[in-house]
C-alpha cells in the first residue's frame, strides 16, 4: 500500500471520527494480547494507558517504518 501524508490524514480522521468503514466495528475487540492492556480490533491495536485509549497500527518493509495512532478522548493524532 502507498499513501501520502494527506491520504493518511484523511484515513486517520475517518477512523477518529468513526466514519465508514471504522464505524462498523473496526475497533471492536477481537482478541486481548497479554496483560499490558492491549486489545486487537480489525486491523487496529488498542492500548489503554493513563486513562486514555490509543488506537494505533505500525508496520515496516524494506528498511522503512511507519506508525499511526490517535486518541478519540483528546483528538490527538500521531
PDB file of C-alpha atoms in Angstrom:
ATOM      1  CA  UNK A   1       0.000   0.000   0.000  1.00  0.00           C
ATOM      2  CA  UNK A   2       1.093   3.528  -0.685  1.00  0.00           C
ATOM      3  CA  UNK A   3      -0.262   6.722   0.746  1.00  0.00           C
ATOM      4  CA  UNK A   4       0.986  10.245   1.097  1.00  0.00           C
ATOM      5  CA  UNK A   5       0.600  12.355   4.232  1.00  0.00           C
ATOM      6  CA  UNK A   6      -2.702  13.907   3.089  1.00  0.00           C
ATOM      7  CA  UNK A   7      -4.206  10.482   2.394  1.00  0.00           C
ATOM      8  CA  UNK A   8      -3.041   9.157   5.770  1.00  0.00           C
ATOM      9  CA  UNK A   9      -4.503  12.230   7.495  1.00  0.00           C
ATOM     10  CA  UNK A  10      -7.864  11.572   5.808  1.00  0.00           C
ATOM     11  CA  UNK A  11      -7.748   7.912   6.866  1.00  0.00           C
ATOM     12  CA  UNK A  12      -6.982   8.747  10.488  1.00  0.00           C
ATOM     13  CA  UNK A  13      -9.637  11.483  10.562  1.00  0.00           C
ATOM     14  CA  UNK A  14     -12.231   8.942   9.364  1.00  0.00           C
ATOM     15  CA  UNK A  15     -11.079   6.446  11.990  1.00  0.00           C
ATOM     16  CA  UNK A  16     -11.033   9.012  14.792  1.00  0.00           C
ATOM     17  CA  UNK A  17     -14.495  10.302  13.853  1.00  0.00           C
ATOM     18  CA  UNK A  18     -15.965   6.802  13.463  1.00  0.00           C
ATOM     19  CA  UNK A  19     -16.816   7.237   9.794  1.00  0.00           C
ATOM     20  CA  UNK A  20     -17.048   4.266   7.433  1.00  0.00           C
ATOM     21  CA  UNK A  21     -15.564   1.741   7.449  1.00  0.00           C
ATOM     22  CA  UNK A  22     -14.424   2.390  11.015  1.00  0.00           C
ATOM     23  CA  UNK A  23     -17.881   2.934  12.460  1.00  0.00           C
ATOM     24  CA  UNK A  24     -18.670  -0.656  11.524  1.00  0.00           C
ATOM     25  CA  UNK A  25     -16.665  -2.056  14.421  1.00  0.00           C
ATOM     26  CA  UNK A  26     -13.048  -1.919  13.259  1.00  0.00           C
ATOM     27  CA  UNK A  27     -12.057  -1.098  16.839  1.00  0.00           C
ATOM     28  CA  UNK A  28     -14.292  -3.721  18.449  1.00  0.00           C
ATOM     29  CA  UNK A  29     -12.016  -6.006  20.447  1.00  0.00           C
ATOM     30  CA  UNK A  30     -11.440  -9.314  18.707  1.00  0.00           C
ATOM     31  CA  UNK A  31      -8.642 -10.539  20.977  1.00  0.00           C
ATOM     32  CA  UNK A  32      -6.662  -9.492  24.027  1.00  0.00           C
ATOM     33  CA  UNK A  33      -2.850  -9.554  23.949  1.00  0.00           C
ATOM     34  CA  UNK A  34      -1.061 -10.223  27.175  1.00  0.00           C
ATOM     35  CA  UNK A  35      -1.696  -8.324  30.358  1.00  0.00           C
ATOM     36  CA  UNK A  36      -0.439  -4.976  29.048  1.00  0.00           C
ATOM     37  CA  UNK A  37      -3.960  -3.612  28.457  1.00  0.00           C
ATOM     38  CA  UNK A  38      -3.743  -4.191  24.714  1.00  0.00           C
ATOM     39  CA  UNK A  39      -6.655  -5.332  22.552  1.00  0.00           C
ATOM     40  CA  UNK A  40      -6.731  -6.195  18.867  1.00  0.00           C
ATOM     41  CA  UNK A  41      -9.522  -4.903  16.640  1.00  0.00           C
ATOM     42  CA  UNK A  42      -9.915  -5.439  12.898  1.00  0.00           C
ATOM     43  CA  UNK A  43      -6.562  -4.076  11.729  1.00  0.00           C
ATOM     44  CA  UNK A  44      -6.078  -1.809  14.736  1.00  0.00           C
ATOM     45  CA  UNK A  45      -4.423  -2.304  18.101  1.00  0.00           C
ATOM     46  CA  UNK A  46      -5.942  -0.571  21.101  1.00  0.00           C
ATOM     47  CA  UNK A  47      -3.854   0.262  24.154  1.00  0.00           C
ATOM     48  CA  UNK A  48      -5.163   1.853  27.341  1.00  0.00           C
ATOM     49  CA  UNK A  49      -2.684   3.934  29.291  1.00  0.00           C
ATOM     50  CA  UNK A  50      -3.136   6.625  31.931  1.00  0.00           C
ATOM     51  CA  UNK A  51      -6.901   6.783  31.382  1.00  0.00           C
ATOM     52  CA  UNK A  52      -6.572   7.209  27.616  1.00  0.00           C
ATOM     53  CA  UNK A  53      -7.426   4.744  24.858  1.00  0.00           C
ATOM     54  CA  UNK A  54      -4.933   4.846  21.960  1.00  0.00           C
ATOM     55  CA  UNK A  55      -5.877   3.214  18.672  1.00  0.00           C
ATOM     56  CA  UNK A  56      -2.830   2.503  16.503  1.00  0.00           C
ATOM     57  CA  UNK A  57      -1.067   0.392  13.915  1.00  0.00           C
ATOM     58  CA  UNK A  58       2.514   0.160  12.738  1.00  0.00           C
ATOM     59  CA  UNK A  59       4.493  -1.660  10.115  1.00  0.00           C
ATOM     60  CA  UNK A  60       7.685  -1.875   8.172  1.00  0.00           C
ATOM     61  CA  UNK A  61       9.210  -3.186   4.989  1.00  0.00           C
ATOM     62  CA  UNK A  62      12.496  -2.771   3.141  1.00  0.00           C
ATOM     63  CA  UNK A  63      14.105  -0.599   5.807  1.00  0.00           C
ATOM     64  CA  UNK A  64      11.101   1.729   6.154  1.00  0.00           C
ATOM     65  CA  UNK A  65       8.927   2.014   9.245  1.00  0.00           C
ATOM     66  CA  UNK A  66       5.569   3.628   9.879  1.00  0.00           C
ATOM     67  CA  UNK A  67       3.204   4.310  12.776  1.00  0.00           C
ATOM     68  CA  UNK A  68      -0.177   5.972  13.063  1.00  0.00           C
ATOM     69  CA  UNK A  69      -2.129   6.382  16.261  1.00  0.00           C
ATOM     70  CA  UNK A  70      -4.918   8.509  17.674  1.00  0.00           C
ATOM     71  CA  UNK A  71      -6.937   9.198  20.776  1.00  0.00           C
ATOM     72  CA  UNK A  72     -10.662   9.861  20.499  1.00  0.00           C
ATOM     73  CA  UNK A  73     -10.604  11.325  24.020  1.00  0.00           C
ATOM     74  CA  UNK A  74      -8.021  14.041  23.301  1.00  0.00           C
ATOM     75  CA  UNK A  75      -8.297  14.238  19.492  1.00  0.00           C
ATOM     76  CA  UNK A  76      -4.517  13.865  19.184  1.00  0.00           C
ATOM     77  CA  UNK A  77      -3.112  12.095  16.143  1.00  0.00           C
ATOM     78  CA  UNK A  78       0.470  10.948  15.599  1.00  0.00           C
TER      79      UNK A  78
END
